[in-house]
CSV table of C-alpha atoms in Angstrom, one decimal:
chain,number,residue,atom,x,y,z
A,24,UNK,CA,-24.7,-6.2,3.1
A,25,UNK,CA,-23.2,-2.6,3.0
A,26,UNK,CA,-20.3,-1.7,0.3
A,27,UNK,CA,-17.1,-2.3,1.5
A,28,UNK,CA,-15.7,0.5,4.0
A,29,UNK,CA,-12.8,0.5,6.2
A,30,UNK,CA,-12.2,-2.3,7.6
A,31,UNK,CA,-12.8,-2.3,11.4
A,32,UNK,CA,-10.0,-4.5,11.9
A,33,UNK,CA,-7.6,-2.1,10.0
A,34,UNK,CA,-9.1,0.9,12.5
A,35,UNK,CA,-7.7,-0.8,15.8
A,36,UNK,CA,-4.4,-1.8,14.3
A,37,UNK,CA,-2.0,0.9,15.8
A,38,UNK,CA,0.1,2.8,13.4
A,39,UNK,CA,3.9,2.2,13.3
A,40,UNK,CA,4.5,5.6,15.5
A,41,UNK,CA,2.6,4.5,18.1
A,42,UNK,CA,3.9,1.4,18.4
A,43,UNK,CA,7.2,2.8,18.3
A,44,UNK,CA,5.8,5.0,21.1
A,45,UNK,CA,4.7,2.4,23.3
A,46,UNK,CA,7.7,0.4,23.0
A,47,UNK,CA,9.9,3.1,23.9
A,48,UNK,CA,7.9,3.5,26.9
A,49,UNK,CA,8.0,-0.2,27.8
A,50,UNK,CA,11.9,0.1,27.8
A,51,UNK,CA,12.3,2.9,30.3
A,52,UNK,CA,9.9,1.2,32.7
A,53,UNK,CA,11.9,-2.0,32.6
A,54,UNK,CA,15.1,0.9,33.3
A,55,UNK,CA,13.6,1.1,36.7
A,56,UNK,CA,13.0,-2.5,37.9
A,57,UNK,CA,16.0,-4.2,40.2
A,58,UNK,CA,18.2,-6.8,38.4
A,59,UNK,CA,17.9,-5.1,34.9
A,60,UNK,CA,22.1,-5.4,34.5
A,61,UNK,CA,25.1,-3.7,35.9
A,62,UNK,CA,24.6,-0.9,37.1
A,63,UNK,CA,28.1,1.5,35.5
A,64,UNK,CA,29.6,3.8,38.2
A,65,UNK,CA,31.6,6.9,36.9
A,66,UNK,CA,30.2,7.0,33.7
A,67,UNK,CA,27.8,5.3,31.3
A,68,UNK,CA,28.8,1.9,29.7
A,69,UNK,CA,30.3,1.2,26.4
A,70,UNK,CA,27.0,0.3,24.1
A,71,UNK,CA,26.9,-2.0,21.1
A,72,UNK,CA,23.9,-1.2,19.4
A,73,UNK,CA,22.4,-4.6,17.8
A,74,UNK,CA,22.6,-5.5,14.0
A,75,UNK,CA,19.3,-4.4,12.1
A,76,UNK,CA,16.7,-6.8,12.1
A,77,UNK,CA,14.7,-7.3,9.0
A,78,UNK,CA,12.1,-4.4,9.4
A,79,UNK,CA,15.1,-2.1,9.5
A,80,UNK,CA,17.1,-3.5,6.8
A,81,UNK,CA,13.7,-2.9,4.3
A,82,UNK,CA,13.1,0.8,5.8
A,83,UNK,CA,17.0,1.7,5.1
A,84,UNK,CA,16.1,0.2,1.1
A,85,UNK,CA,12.9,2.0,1.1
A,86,UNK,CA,13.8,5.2,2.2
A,87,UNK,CA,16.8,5.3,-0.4
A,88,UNK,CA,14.2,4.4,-3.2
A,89,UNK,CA,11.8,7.3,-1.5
A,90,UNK,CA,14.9,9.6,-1.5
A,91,UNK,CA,15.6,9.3,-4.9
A,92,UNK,CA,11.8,9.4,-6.2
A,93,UNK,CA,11.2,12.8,-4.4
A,94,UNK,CA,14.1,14.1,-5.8
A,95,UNK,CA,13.2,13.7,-9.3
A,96,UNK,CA,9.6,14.5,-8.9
A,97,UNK,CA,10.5,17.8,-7.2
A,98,UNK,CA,12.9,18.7,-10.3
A,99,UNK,CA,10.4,17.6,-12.5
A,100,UNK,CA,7.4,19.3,-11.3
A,101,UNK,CA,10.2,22.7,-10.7
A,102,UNK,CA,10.3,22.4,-14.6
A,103,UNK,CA,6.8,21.8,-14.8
A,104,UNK,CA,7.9,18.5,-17.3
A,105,UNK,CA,9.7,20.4,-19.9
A,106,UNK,CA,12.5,17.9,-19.7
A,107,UNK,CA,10.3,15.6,-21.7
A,108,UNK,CA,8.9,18.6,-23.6
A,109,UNK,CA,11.0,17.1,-26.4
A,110,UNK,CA,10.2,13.4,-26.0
A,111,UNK,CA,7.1,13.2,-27.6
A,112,UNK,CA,5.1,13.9,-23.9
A,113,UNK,CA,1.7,15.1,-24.1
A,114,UNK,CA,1.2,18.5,-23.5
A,115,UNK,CA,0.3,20.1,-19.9
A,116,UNK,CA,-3.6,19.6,-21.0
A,117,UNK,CA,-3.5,15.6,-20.7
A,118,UNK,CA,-4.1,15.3,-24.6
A,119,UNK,CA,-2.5,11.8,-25.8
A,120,UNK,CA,-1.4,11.3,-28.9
A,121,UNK,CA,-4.2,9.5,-30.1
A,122,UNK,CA,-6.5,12.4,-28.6
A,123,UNK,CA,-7.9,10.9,-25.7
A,124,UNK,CA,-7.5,12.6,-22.6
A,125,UNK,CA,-5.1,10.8,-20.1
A,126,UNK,CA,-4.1,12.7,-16.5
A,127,UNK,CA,-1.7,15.4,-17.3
A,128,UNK,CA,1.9,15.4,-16.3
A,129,UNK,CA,2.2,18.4,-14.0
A,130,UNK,CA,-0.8,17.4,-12.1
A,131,UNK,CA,0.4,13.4,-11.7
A,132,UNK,CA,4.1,15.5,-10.7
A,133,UNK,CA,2.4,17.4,-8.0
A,134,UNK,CA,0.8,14.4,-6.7
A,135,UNK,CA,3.5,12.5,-6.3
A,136,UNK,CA,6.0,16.0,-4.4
A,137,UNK,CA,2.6,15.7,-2.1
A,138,UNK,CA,2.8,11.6,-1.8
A,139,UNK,CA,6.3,10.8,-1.4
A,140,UNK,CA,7.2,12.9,1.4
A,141,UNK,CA,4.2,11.1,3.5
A,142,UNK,CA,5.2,7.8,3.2
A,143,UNK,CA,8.7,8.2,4.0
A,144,UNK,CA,7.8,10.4,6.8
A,145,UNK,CA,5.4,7.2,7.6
A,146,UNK,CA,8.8,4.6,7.7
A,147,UNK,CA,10.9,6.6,10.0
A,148,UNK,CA,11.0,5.8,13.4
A,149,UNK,CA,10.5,8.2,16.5
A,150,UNK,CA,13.6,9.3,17.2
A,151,UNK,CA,14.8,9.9,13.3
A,152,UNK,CA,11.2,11.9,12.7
A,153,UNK,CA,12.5,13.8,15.8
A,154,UNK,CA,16.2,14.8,14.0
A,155,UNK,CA,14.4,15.5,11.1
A,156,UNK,CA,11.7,17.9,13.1
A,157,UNK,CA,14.8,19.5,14.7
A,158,UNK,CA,17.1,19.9,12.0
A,159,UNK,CA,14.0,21.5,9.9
A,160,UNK,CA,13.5,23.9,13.0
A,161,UNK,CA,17.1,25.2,12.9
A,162,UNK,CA,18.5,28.2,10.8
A,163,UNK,CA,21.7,26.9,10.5
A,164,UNK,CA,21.0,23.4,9.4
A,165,UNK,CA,21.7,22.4,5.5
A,166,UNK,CA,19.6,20.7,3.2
A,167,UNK,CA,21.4,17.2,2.5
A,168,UNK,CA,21.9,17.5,-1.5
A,169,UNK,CA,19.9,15.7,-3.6
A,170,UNK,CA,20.8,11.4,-4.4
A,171,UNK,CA,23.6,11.6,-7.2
A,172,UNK,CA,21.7,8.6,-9.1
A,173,UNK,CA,17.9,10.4,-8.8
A,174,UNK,CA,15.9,10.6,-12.4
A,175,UNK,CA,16.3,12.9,-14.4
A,176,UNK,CA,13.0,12.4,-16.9
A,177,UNK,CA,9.9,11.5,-16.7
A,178,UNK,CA,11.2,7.9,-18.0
A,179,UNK,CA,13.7,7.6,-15.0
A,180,UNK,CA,11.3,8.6,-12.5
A,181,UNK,CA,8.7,5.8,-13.5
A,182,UNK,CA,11.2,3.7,-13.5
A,183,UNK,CA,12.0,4.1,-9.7
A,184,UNK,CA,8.3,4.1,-9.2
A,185,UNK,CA,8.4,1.0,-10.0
A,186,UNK,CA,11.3,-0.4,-7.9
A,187,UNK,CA,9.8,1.3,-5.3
A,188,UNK,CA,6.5,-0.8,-6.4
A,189,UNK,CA,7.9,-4.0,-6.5
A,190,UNK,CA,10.6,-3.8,-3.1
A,191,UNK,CA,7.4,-2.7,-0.8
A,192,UNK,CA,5.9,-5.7,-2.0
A,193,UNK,CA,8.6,-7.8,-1.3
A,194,UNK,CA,8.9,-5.9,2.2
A,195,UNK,CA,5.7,-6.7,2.7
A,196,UNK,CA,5.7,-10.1,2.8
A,197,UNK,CA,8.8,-10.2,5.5
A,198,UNK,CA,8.3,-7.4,7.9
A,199,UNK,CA,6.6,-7.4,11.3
A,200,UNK,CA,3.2,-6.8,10.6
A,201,UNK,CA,3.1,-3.3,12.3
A,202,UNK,CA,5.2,-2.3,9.7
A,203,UNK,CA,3.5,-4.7,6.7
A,204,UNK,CA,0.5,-2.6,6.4
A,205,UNK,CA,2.2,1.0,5.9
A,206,UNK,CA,4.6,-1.0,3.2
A,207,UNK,CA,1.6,-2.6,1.4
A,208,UNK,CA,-0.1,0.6,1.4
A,209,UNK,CA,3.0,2.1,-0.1
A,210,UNK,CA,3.1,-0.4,-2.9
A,211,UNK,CA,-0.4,0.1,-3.8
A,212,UNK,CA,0.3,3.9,-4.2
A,213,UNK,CA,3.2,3.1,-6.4
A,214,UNK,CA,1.5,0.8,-8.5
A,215,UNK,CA,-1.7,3.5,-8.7
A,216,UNK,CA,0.9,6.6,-9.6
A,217,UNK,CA,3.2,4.2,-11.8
A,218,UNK,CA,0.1,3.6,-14.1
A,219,UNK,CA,-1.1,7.4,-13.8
A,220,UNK,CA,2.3,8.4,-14.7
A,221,UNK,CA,3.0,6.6,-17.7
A,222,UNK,CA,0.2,7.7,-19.2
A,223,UNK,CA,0.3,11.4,-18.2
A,224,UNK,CA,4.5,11.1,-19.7
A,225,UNK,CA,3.7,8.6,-22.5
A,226,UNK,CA,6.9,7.9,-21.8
A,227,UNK,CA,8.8,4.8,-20.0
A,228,UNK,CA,7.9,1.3,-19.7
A,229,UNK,CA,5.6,-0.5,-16.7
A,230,UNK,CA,6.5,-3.8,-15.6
A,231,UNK,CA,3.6,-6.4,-14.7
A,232,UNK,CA,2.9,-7.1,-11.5
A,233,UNK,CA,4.1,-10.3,-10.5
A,234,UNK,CA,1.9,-13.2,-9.6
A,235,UNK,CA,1.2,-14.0,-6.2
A,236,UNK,CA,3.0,-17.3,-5.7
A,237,UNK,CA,6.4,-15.1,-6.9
A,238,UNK,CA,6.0,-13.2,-3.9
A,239,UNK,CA,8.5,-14.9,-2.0
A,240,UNK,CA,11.4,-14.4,1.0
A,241,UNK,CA,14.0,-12.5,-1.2
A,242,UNK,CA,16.2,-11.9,1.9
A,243,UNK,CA,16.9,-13.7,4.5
A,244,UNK,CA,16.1,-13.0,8.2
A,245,UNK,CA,18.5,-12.0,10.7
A,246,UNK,CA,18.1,-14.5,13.6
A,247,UNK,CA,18.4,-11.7,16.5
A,248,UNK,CA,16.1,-9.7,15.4
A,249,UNK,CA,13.0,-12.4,13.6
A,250,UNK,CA,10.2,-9.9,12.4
A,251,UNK,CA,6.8,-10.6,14.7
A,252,UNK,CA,3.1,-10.9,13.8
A,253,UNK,CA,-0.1,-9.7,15.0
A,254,UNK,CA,-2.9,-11.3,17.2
A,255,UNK,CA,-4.9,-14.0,16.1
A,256,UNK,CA,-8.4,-12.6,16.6
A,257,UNK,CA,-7.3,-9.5,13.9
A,258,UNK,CA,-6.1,-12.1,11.6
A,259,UNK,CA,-9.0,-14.3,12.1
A,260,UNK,CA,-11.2,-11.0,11.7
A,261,UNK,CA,-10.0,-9.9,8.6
A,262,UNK,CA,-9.8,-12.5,6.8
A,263,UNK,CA,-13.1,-13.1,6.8
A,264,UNK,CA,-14.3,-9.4,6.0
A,265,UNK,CA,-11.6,-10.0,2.9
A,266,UNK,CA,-13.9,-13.2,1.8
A,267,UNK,CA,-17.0,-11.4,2.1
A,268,UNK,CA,-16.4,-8.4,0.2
A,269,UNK,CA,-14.4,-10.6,-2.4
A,270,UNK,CA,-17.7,-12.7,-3.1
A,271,UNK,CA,-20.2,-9.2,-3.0
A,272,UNK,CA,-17.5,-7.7,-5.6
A,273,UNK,CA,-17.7,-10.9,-7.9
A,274,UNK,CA,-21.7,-10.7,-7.7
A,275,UNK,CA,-21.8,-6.9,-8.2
A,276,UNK,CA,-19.2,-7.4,-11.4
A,277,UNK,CA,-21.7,-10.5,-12.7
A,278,UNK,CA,-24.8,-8.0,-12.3
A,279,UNK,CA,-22.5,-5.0,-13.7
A,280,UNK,CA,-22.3,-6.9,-17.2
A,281,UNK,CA,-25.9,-8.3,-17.1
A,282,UNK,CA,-26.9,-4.6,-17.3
A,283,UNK,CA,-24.6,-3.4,-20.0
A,284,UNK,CA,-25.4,-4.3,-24.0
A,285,UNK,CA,-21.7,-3.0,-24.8
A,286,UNK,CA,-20.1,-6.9,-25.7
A,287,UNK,CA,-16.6,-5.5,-24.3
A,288,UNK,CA,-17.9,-4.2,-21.2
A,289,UNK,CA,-19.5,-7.6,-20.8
A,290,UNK,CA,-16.8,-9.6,-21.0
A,291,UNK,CA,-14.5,-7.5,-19.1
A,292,UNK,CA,-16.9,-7.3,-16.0
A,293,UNK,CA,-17.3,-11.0,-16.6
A,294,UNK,CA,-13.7,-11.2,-15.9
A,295,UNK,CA,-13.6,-8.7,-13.0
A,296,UNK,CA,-16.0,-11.5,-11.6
A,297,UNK,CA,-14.0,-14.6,-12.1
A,298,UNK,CA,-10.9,-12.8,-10.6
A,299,UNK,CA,-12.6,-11.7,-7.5
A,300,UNK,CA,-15.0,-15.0,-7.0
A,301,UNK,CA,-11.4,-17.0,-7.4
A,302,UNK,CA,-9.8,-14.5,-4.5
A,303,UNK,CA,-12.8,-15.4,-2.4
A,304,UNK,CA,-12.2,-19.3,-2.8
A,305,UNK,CA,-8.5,-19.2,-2.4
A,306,UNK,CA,-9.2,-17.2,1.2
A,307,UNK,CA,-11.9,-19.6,2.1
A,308,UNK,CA,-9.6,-22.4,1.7
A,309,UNK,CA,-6.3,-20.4,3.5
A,310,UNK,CA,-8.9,-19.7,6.2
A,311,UNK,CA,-10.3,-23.3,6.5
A,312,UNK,CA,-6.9,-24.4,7.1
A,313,UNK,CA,-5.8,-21.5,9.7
A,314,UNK,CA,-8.9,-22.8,11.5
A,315,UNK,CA,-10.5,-19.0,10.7
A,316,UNK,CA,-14.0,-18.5,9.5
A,317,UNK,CA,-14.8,-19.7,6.3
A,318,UNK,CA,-17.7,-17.6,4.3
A,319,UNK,CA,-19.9,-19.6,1.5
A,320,UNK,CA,-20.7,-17.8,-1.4
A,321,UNK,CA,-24.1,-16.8,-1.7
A,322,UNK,CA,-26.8,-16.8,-4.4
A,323,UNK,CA,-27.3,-13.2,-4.3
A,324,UNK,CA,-26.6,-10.5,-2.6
A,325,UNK,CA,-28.2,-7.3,-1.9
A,326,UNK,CA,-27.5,-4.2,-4.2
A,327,UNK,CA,-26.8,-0.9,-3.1
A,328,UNK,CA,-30.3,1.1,-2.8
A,329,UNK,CA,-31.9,-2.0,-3.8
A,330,UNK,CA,-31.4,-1.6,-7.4
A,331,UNK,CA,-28.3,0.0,-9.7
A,332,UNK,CA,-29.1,3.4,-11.8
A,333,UNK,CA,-26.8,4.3,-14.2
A,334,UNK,CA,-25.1,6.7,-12.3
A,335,UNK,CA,-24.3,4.5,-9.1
A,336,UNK,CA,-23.6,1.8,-11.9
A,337,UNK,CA,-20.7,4.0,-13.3
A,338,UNK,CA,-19.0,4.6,-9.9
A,339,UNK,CA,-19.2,1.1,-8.5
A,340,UNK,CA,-15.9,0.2,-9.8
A,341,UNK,CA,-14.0,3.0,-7.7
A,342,UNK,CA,-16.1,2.4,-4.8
A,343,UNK,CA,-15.9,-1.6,-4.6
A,344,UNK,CA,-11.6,-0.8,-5.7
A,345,UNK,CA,-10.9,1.0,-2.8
A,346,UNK,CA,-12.8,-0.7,-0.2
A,347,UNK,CA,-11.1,-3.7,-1.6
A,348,UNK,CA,-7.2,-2.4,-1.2
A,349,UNK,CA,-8.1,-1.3,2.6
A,350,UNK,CA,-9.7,-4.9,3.4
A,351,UNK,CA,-6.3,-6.8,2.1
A,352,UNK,CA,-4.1,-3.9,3.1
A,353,UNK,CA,-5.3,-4.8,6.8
A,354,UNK,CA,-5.2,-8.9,6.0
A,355,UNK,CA,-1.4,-8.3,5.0
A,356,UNK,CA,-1.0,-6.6,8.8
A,357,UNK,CA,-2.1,-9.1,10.0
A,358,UNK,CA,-2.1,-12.2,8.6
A,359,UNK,CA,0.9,-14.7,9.2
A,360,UNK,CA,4.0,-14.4,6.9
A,361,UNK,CA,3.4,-16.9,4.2
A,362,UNK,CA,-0.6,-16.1,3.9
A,363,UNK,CA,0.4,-12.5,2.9
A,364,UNK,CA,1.2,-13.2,-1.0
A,365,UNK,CA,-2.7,-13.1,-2.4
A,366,UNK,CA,-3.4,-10.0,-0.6
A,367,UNK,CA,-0.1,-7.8,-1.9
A,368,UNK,CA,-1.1,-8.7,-5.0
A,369,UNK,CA,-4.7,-7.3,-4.5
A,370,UNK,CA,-3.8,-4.2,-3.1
A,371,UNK,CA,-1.5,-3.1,-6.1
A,372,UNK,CA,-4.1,-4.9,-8.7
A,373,UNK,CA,-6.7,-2.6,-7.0
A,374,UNK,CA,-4.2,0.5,-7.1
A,375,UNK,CA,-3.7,-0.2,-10.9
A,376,UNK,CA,-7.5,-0.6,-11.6
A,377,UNK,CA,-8.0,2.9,-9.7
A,378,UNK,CA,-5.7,4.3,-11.8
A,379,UNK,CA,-8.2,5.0,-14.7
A,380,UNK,CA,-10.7,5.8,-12.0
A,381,UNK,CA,-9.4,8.7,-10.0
A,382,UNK,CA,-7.5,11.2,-9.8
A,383,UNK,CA,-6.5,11.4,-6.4
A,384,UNK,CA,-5.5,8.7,-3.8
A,385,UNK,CA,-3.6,9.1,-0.1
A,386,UNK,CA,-0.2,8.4,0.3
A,387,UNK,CA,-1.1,5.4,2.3
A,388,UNK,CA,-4.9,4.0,1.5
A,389,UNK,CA,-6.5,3.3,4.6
A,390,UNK,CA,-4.2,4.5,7.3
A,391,UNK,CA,-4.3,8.0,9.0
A,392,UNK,CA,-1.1,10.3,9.0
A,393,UNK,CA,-0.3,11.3,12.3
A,394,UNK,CA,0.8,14.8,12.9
A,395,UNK,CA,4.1,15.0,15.3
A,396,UNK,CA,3.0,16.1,18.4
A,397,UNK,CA,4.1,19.3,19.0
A,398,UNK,CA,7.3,20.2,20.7
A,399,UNK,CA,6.6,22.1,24.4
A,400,UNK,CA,9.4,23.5,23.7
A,401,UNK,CA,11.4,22.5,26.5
């Protein structure tokens, strides 16, 4: 078995745009059939547009958290952090104060001007990416000022991070599941530049991420407008990748602290093992009773090259982290509403592990940004 890549499944799930694409399509061919409604004469008929379902209710929140995160990461990184220059913030370098070397605060600031603007480009919908590509075009057209309540410190601005951390996750478990897997993404992210941020800041306080089973409904559903799942085969599909790479992770973990003599390391890749060997069983069991594949854990597994030098040994951890958060990213798309909990958890518990691995992540792990097609003009 290879390491964990992107997941196949993941791959044919259509982004958000082009589902919004295809749907608009799908509504002015149904314009041209007979017996579609009346048919106004003299002018066009009064419209009601209909109440916001649930996907748009969490998009309005989200965007409004996205607003007011790129605001403050924008003034920050303008003042290249010296509004915390006075707060007992590391210097530019990355030096903590207990001399380690952490990520330093204009470089997390920079990352997150690049970030944050993606993934609220990501949660618009065709027609507002198109206002927004118009109004961009045109000389006349004003800026919107900045959110009166966006951060002003380093502090403030973790602190939204975090919202935004914890209301994608929630969004996540309630939207259509087109929409679930740009949202998870988005909450892994946060809960990645969250952790690289306080450290880079020293400043500001993290909240824990909450345990699965308090992932729950926290709004309700508007009954004209109930949020829809994907196809069976996809969830079928991906759960099972989830349970195979959960049980090779839990092996590679056991074999990781055979190797070391360090008694920490041990015990921590210990750990890292029991955590992912328990994922594997709770997904075997959800998938036993979804009538899904169920994968047995195996005695052993095969390493990558065949056996684990010290170099491939240090980077396993990335490597197995961020094939991980793509495999549940793609179970949350597509899994049914209440088997979604284990894997939003798993994606942000991967983004915070990353965290102390890299430097660098994409706005939204294991999805493609689309480019806006370009305008002919016309």
């Amino acid at each position: 078995m290879l390491l964990p890549t992107d997941s196949p499944s993941a791959a044919r799930l259509p982004s958000r745009r082009r589902v919004l694409a295809s749907g608009a399509l799908g509504v002015l061919a149904l314009a041209g059939l007979p017996g579609c409604g009346r048919i106004a004469v003299g002018g066009p008929e009064a419209y009601t547009p209909p109440p916001p379902g649930i996907d748009d209710l969490y998009r309005a929140d989200l965007l409004d958290v996205l607003d007011r995160a790129i605001a403050g990461a924008e003034a920050l990184a303008g003042s290249d952090g010296d509004s915390d220059s006075d707060d007992g913030a590391p210097d530019p370098s990355g030096a903590t104060a207990d001399g380690s070397t952490g990520p330093a605060l204009p470089g997390v600031l920079s990352m997150l001007v690049a970030a944050l603007p993606a993934q609220r480009a990501a949660l618009l919908t065709g027609a507002e990416a198109e206002r927004a590509a118009t109004a961009g075009s045109d000389p006349a057209s004003t800026s919107p000022p900045p959110p009166s309540d966006a951060p002003t410190d380093a502090a403030g601005l973790l602190a939204v991070l975090v919202e935004l951390r914890l209301l994608a996750a929630d969004a996540a478990r309630q939207v259509s599941g087109s929409l679930a897997r740009p949202v998870v993404a988005i909450a892994a992210h946060s809960a990645w530049s969250a952790r690289r941020l306080h450290v880079a800041a020293a400043a500001g306080e993290v909240a824990p991420l909450r345990p699965a089973e308090e992932i729950v409904p926290s709004r309700e559903v508007p009954t004209t407008d109930p949020a829809t799942v994907g196809a069976e085969v996809d969830y079928h599909s991906t759960i099972e990748r989830a349970q195979q790479e959960e049980w090779y992770v839990g092996y590679l973990y056991e074999v990781l602290a055979a190797r070391t003599t360090d008694a920490g390391e041990r015990e921590a890749g210990l750990a890292h093992s029991d955590r992912h060997r328990a994922r594997a069983e709770s997904l075997a069991a959800i998938a036993e009773e979804d009538g899904a594949p169920v994968v047995p854990r195996q005695a052993v597994y095969a390493l990558p090259g065949g056996t684990l030098d010290d170099r491939m040994a240090a980077e396993l951890p990335r490597m197995l982290a961020e094939g991980l958060l793509v495999d549940h990213a793609a179970l949350v798309g597509a899994a049914p509403f209440d088997r979604r909990p284990l894997s939003i958890l798993a994606t942000m518990q991967e983004g915070e592990l990353l965290a102390t691995r890299t430097e660098e992540m994409p706005p939204l792990p294991g999805l493609e940004i689309e480019d806006p097609a370009p305008s002919d003009g016309g």
